Coordinates of N, CA and C in Angstrom, one line a residue:
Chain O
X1 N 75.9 215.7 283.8 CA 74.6 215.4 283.2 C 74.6 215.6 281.7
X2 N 74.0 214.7 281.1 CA 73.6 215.2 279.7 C 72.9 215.8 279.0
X3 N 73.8 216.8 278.4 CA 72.9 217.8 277.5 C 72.8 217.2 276.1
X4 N 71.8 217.8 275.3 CA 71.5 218.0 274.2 C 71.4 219.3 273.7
X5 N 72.9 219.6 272.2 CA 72.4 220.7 271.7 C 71.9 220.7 270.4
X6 N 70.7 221.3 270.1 CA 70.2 221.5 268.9 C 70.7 222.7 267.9
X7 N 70.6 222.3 266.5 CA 70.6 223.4 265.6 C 69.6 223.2 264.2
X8 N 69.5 224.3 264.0 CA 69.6 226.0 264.4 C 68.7 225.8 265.0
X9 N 68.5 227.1 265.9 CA 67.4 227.2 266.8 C 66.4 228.0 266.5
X10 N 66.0 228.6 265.3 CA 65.1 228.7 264.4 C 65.3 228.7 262.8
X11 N 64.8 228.3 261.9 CA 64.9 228.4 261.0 C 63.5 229.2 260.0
X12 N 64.0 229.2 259.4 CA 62.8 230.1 258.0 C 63.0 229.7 256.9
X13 N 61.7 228.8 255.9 CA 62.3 228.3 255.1 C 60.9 228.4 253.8
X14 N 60.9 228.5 252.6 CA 59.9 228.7 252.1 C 59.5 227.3 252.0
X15 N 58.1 227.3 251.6 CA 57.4 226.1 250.7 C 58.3 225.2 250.0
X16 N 58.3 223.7 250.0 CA 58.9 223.3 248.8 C 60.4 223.0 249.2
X17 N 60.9 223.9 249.9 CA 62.8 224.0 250.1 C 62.3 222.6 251.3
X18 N 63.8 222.1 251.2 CA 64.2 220.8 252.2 C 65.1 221.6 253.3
X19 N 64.9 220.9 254.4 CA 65.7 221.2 255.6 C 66.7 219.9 256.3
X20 N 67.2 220.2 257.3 CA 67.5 219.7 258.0 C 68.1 220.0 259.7
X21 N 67.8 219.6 260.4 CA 67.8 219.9 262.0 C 69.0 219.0 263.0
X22 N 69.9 219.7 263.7 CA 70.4 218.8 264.2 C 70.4 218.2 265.8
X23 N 71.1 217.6 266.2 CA 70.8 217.2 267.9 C 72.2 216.4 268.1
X24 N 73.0 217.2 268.9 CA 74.1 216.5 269.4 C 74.3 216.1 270.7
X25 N 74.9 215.3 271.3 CA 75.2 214.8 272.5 C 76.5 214.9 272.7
X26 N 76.6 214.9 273.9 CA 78.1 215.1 274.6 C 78.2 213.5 275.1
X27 N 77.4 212.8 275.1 CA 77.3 211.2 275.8 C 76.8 210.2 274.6
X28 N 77.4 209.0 275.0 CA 76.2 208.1 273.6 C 74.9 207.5 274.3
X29 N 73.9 208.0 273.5 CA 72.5 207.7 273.7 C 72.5 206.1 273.7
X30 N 71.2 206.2 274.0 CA 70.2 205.0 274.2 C 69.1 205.1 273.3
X31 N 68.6 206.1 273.7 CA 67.4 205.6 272.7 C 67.3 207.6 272.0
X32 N 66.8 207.7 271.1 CA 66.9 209.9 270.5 C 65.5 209.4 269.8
X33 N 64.7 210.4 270.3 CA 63.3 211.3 270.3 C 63.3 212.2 269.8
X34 N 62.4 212.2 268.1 CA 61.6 213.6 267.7 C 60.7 213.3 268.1
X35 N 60.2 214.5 268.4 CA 58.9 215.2 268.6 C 58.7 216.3 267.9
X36 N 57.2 217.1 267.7 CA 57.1 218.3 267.4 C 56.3 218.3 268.5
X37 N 56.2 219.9 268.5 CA 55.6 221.0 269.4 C 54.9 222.0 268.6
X38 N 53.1 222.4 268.8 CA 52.7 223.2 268.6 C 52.8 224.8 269.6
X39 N 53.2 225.6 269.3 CA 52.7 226.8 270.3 C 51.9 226.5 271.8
X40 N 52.4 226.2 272.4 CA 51.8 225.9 274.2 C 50.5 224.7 274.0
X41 N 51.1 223.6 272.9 CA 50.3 222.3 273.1 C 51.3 221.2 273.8
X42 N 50.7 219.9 273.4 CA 51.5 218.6 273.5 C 52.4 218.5 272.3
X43 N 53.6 217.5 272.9 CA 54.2 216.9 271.9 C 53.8 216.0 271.2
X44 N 53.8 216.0 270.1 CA 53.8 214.5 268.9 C 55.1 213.7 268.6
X45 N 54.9 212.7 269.1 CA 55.9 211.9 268.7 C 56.4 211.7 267.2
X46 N 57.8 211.6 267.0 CA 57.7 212.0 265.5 C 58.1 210.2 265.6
X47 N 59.9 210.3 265.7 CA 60.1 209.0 265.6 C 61.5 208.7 266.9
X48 N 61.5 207.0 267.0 CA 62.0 207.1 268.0 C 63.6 205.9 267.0
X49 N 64.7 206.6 267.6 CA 66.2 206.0 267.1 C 66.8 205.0 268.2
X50 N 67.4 203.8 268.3 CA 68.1 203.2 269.0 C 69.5 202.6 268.5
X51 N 70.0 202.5 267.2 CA 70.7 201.7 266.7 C 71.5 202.6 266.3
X52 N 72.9 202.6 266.2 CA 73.8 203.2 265.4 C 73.7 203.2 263.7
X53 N 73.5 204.5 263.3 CA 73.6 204.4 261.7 C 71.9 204.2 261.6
X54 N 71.5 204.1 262.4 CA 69.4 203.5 262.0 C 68.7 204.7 261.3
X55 N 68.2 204.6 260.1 CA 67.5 205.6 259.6 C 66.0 205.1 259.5
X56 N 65.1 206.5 259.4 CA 63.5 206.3 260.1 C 62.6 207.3 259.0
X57 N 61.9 206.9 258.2 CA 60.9 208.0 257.8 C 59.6 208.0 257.9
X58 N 58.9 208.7 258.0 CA 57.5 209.2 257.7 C 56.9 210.0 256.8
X59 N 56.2 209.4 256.1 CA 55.9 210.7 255.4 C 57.2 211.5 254.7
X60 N 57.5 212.4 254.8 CA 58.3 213.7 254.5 C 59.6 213.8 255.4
X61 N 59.1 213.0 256.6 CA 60.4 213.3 257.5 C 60.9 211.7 258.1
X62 N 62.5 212.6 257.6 CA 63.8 211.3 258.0 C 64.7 212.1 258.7
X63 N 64.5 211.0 260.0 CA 65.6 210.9 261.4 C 66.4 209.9 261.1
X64 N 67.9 210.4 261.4 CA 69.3 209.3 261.3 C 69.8 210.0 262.5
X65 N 70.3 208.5 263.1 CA 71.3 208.4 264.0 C 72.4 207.9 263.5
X66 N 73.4 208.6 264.2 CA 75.2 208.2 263.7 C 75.2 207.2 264.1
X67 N 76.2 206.4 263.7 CA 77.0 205.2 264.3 C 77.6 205.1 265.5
X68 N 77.9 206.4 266.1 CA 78.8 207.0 267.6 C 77.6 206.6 268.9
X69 N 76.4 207.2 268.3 CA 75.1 207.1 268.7 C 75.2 208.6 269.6
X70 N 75.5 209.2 268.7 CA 76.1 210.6 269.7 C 75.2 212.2 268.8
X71 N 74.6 211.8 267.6 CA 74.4 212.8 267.1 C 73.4 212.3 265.6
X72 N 72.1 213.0 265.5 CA 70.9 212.6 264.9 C 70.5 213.9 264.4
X73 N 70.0 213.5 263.1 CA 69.5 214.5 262.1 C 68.0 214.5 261.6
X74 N 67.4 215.8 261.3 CA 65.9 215.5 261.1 C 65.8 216.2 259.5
X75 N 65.2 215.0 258.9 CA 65.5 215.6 257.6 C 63.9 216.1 257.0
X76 N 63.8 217.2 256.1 CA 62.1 217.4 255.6 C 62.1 217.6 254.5
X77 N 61.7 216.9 253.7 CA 61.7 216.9 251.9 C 60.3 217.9 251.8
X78 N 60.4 219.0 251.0 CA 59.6 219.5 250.2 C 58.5 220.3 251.3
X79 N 59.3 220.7 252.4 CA 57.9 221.1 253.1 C 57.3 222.3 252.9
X80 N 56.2 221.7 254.1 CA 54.7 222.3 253.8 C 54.5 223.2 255.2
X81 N 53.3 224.3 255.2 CA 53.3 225.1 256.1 C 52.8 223.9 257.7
X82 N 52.0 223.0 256.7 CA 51.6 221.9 258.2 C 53.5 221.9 258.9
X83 N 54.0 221.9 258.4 CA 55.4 221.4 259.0 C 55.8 222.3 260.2
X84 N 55.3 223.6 259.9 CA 55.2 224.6 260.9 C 55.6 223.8 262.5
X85 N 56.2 224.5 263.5 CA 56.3 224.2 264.7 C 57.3 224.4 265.1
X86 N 57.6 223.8 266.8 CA 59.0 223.6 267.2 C 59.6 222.0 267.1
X87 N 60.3 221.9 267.1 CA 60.6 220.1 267.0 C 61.8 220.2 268.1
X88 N 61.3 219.0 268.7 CA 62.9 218.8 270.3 C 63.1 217.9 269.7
X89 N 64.4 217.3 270.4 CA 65.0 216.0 270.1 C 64.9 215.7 271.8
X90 N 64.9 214.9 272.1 CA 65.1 214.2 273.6 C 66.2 213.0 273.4
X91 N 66.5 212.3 274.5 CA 67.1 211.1 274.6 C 67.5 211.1 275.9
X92 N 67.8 209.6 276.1 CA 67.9 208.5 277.1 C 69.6 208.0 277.0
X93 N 70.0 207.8 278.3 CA 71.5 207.6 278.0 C 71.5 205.7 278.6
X94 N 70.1 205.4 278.8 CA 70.1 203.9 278.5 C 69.9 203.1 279.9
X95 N 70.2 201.9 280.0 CA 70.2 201.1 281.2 C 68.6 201.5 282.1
X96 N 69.1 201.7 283.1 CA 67.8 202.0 283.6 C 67.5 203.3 283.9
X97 N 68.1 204.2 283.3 CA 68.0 205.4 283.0 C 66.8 205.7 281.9
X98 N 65.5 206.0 282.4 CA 64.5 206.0 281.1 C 64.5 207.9 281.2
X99 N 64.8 208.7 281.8 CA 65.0 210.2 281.7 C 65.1 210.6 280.4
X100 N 64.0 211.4 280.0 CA 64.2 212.1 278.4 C 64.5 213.4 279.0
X101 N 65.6 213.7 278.6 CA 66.5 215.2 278.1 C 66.4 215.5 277.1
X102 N 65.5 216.9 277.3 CA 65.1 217.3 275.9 C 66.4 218.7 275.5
X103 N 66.7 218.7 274.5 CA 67.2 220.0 273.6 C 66.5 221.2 273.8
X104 N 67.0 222.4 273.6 CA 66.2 223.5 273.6 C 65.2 223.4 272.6
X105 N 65.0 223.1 271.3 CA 63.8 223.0 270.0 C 64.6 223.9 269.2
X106 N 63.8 223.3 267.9 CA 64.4 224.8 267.1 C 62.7 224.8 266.3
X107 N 62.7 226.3 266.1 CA 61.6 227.0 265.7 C 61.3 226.7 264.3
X108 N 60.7 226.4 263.6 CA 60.5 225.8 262.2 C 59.1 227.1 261.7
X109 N 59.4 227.7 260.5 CA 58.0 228.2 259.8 C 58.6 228.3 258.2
X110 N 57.1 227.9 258.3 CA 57.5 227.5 256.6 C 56.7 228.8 255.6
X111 N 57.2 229.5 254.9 CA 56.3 230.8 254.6 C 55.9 229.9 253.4
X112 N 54.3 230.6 252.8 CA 53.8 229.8 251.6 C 54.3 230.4 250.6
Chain S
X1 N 50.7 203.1 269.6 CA 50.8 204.4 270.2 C 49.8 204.5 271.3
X2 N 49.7 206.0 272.3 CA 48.5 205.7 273.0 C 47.6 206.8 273.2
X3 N 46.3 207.1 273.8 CA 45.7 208.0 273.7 C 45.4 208.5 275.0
X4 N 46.3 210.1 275.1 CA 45.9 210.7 276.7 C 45.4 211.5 276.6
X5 N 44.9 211.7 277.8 CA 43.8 212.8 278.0 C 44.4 213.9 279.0
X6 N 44.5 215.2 279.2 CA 44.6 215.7 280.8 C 43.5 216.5 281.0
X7 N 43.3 216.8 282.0 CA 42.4 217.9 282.8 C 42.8 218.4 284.1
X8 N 42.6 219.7 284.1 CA 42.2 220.6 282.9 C 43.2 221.0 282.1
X9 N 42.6 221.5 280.7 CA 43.6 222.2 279.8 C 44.3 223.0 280.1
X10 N 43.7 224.1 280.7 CA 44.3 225.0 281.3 C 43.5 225.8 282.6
X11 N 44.3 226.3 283.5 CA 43.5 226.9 284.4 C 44.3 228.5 285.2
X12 N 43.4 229.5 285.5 CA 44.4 230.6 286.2 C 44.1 230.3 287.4
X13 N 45.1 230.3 288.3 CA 45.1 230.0 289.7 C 45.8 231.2 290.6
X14 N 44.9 231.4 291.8 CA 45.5 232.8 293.0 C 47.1 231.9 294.1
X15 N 47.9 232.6 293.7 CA 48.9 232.5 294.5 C 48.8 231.9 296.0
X16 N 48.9 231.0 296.3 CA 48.7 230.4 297.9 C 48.2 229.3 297.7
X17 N 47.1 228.5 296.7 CA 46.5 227.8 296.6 C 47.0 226.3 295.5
X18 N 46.3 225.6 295.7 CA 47.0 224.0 295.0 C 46.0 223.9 293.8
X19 N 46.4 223.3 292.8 CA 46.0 222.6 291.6 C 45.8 221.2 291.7
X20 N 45.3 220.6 291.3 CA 45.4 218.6 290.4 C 45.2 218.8 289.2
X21 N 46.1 218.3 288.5 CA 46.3 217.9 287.2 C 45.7 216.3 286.8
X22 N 45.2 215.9 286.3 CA 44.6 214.4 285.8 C 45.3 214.1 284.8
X23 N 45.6 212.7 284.7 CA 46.6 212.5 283.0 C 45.8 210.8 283.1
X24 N 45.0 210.5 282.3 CA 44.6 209.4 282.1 C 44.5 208.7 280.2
X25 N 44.8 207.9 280.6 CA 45.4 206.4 279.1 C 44.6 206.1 279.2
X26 N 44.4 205.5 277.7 CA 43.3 204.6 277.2 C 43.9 203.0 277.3
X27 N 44.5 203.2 278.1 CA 45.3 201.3 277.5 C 46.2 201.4 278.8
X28 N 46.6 200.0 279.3 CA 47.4 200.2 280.8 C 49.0 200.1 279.7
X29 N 49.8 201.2 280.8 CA 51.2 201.8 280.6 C 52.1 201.4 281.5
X30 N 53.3 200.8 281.3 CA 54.0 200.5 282.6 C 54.6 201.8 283.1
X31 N 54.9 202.7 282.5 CA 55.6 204.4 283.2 C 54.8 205.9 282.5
X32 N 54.8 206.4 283.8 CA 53.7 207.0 284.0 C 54.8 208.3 284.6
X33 N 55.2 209.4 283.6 CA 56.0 210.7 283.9 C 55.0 212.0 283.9
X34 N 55.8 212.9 284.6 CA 55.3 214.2 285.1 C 56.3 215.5 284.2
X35 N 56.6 216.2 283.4 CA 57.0 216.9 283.1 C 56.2 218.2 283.2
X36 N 57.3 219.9 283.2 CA 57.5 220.8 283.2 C 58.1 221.5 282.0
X37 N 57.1 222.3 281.5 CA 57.7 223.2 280.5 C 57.5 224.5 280.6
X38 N 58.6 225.4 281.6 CA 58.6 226.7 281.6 C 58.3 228.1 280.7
X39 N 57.9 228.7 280.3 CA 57.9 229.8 279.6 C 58.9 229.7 278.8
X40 N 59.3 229.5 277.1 CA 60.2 229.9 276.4 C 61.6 228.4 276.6
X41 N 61.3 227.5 277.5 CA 62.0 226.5 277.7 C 61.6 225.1 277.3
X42 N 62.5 224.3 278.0 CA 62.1 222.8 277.4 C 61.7 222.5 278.4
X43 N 61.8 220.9 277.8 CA 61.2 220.0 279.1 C 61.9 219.5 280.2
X44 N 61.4 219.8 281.4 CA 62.4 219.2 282.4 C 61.5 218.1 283.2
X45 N 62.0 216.8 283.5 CA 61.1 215.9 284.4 C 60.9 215.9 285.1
X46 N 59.7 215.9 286.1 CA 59.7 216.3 287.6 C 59.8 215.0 288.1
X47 N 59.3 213.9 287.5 CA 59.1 213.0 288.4 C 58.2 211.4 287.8
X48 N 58.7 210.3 288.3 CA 58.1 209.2 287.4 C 57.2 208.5 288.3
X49 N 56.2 208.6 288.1 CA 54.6 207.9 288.9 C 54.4 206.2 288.9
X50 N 55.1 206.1 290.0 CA 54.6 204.7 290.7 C 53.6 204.3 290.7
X51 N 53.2 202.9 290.1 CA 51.5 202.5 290.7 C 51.9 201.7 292.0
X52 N 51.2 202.3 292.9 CA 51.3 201.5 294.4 C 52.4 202.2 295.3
X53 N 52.9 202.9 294.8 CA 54.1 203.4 295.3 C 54.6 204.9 295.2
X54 N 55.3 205.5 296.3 CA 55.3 206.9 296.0 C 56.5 207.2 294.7
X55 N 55.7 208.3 294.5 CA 56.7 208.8 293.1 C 58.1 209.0 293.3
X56 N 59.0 208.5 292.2 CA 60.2 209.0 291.8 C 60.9 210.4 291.7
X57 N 61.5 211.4 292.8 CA 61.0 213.0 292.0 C 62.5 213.0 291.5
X58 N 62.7 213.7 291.0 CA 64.3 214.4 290.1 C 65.0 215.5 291.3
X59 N 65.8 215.7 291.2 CA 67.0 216.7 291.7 C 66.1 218.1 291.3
X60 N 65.9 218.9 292.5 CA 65.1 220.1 292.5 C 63.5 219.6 292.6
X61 N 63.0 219.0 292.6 CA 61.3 218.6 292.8 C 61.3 217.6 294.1
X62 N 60.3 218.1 294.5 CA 60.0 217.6 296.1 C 58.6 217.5 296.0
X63 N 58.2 215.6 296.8 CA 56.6 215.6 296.8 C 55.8 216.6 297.7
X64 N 56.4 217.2 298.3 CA 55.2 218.2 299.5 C 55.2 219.4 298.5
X65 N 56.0 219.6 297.3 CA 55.4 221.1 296.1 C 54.2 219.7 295.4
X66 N 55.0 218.7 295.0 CA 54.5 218.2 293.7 C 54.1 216.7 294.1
X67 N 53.1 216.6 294.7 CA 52.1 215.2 295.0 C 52.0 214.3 294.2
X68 N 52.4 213.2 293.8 CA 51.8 212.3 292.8 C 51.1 211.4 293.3
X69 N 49.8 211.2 292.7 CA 49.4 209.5 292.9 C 49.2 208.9 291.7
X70 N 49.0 207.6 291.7 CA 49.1 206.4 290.6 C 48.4 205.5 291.2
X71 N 47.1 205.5 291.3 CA 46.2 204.1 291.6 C 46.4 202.7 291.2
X72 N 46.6 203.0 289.4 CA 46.1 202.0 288.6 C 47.3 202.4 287.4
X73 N 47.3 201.6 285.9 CA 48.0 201.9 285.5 C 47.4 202.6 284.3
X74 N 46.3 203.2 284.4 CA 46.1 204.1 283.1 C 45.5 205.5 283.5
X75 N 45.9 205.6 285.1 CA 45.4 207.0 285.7 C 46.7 207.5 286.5
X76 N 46.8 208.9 286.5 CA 48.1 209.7 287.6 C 47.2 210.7 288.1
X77 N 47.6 211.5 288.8 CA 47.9 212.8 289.0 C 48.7 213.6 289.7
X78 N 48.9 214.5 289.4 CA 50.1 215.7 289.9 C 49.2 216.7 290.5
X79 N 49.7 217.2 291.7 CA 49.1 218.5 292.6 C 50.5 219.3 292.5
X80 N 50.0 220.5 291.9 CA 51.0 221.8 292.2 C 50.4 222.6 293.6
X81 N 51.1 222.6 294.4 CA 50.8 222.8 295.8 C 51.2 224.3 296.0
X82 N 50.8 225.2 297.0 CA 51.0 226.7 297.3 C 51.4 227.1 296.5
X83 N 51.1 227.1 295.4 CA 51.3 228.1 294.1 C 51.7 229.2 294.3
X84 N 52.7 229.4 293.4 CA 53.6 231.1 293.0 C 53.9 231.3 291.7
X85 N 54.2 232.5 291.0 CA 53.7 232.7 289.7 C 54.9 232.0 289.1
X86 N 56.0 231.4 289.7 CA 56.9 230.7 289.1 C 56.6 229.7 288.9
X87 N 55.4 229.3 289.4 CA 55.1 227.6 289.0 C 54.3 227.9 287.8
X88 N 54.1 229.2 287.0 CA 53.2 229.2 285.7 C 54.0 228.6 284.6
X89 N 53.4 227.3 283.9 CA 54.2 226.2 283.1 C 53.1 225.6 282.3
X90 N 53.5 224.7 281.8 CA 52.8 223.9 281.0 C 53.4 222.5 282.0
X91 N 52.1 222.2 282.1 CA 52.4 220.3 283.0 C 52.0 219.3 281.8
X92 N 53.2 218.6 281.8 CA 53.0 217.5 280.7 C 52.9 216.0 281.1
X93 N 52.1 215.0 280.9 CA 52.3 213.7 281.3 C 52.5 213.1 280.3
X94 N 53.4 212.0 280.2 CA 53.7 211.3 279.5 C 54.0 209.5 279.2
X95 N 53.8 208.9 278.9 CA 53.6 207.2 279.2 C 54.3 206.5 278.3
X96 N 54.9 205.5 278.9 CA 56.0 204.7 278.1 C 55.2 203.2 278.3
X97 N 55.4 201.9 277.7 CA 55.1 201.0 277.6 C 56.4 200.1 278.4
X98 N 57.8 200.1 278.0 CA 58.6 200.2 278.9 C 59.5 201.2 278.7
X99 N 60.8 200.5 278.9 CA 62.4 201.4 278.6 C 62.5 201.4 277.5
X100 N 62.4 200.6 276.5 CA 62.6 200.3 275.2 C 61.6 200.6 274.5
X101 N 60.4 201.3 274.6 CA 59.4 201.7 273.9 C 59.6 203.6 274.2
X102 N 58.3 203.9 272.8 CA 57.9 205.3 272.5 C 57.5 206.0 273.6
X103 N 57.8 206.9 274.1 CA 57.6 208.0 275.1 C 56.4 209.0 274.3
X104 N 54.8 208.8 274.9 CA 53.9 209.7 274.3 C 53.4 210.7 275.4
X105 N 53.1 211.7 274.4 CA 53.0 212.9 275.4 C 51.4 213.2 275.3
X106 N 50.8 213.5 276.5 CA 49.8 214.4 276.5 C 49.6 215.5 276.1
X107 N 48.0 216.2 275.9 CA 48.8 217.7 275.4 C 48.4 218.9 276.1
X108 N 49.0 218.3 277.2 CA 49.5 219.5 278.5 C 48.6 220.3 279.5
X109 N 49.0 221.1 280.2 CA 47.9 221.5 281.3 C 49.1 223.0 281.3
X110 N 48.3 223.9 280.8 CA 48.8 225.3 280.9 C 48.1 225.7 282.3
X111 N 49.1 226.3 282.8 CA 48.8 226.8 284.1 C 49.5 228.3 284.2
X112 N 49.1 228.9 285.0 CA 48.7 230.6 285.0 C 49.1 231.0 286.6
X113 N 49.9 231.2 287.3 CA 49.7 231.4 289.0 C 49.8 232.9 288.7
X114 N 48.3 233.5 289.3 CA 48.4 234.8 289.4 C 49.0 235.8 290.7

């Protein structure tokens, strides 16, 4: 089966400092899912990757998929305590396989 | 994107007894999922909701714990059946448009089996 492992599995970062998060696969994806997570809420969809090498921003945050399609990065310029949360990565190993396998998260707080 | 709703938020429930969970869309969804998020864990899928048809369940979930129905395509629900404090999770539904579209999540049904 396929796993997803994330890193780090928490971080601590002040105001202002940039990050970045990772998500590997032992398989090549289909489709890789950010999400964040509040404390015992829903997830928010951050963004969704299908192409090798495809980069994605919002706002503050850029997701890249490798070219392998095996391993995706979450990038945060300048953040803010909103950034706060857990963030998973999920993904789909494709065909008719729509199954999202989520990562363990990694823990995100941003001190002011 | 799309807009879900669940009920209830959350609920404590006595050991022996069943739950319904509700997960309803504002807009018709072609896939219609059931997820589990244990204490301190991720997500694991229980199961993908059929309209017209009985649900899809995953390796370890069985419909006589975990009942789905799917009338229509912007309504589900999940029954947690004879409850035990191992079934205390967060139940998540979630809706795709197809294979190739955004997976959006509801924001969950905390559950408590005392």
């Amino acid at each position: 089966s396929q796993e997803l492992e994330q890193s780090p599995q928490s971080l601590i970062v002040q105001e202002g400092k940039n990050l970045t998060i990772n998500c590997t696969s032992s398989k090549t994806l289909y489709g890789l899912y950010w999400y964040k997570q509040k404390y015992g809420e829903g997830l928010i969809f951050l963004m969704m990757l299908q192409k090798g090498g495809e980069e994605k921003s919002h706002e503050k945050i850029t997701a890249k998929l490798d070219e392998k399609k095996q391993q995706s990065s979450l990038h945060i310029t300048a953040s803010q305590p909103s950034h706060a949360g857990i963030y998973l990565c999920g993904a789909t190993t494709g065909g008719s396989n729509y199954k999202l396998t989520f990562g363990k998260g990694t823990l995100l707080t941003v001190n002011p | 994107s799309a807009v879900i709703s669940q009920k209830p938020s959350r609920d404590i429930c006595q050991r022996g007894t069943s739950l319904t969970i509700q997960c309803q869309v504002d807009s018709q969804v072609t896939m219609m999922f059931w997820y589990r998020q244990q204490p301190g864990q991720s997500l694991t899928l229980i199961a993908t909701a059929n309209q017209g048809s009985e649900a899809t369940y995953e390796s370890g979930f069985v419909i006589d714990k975990f009942p789905i129905s799917r009338p229509n395509l912007t309504f589900s629900t999940l029954t947690v059946s004879n409850m035990s404090p191992e079934d205390s999770s967060i139940y998540l539904c979630s809706v795709s448009r197809s294979l190739s579209h955004e997976q959006y999540f509801g924001p969950g049904t905390r559950l408590t089996v005392t």
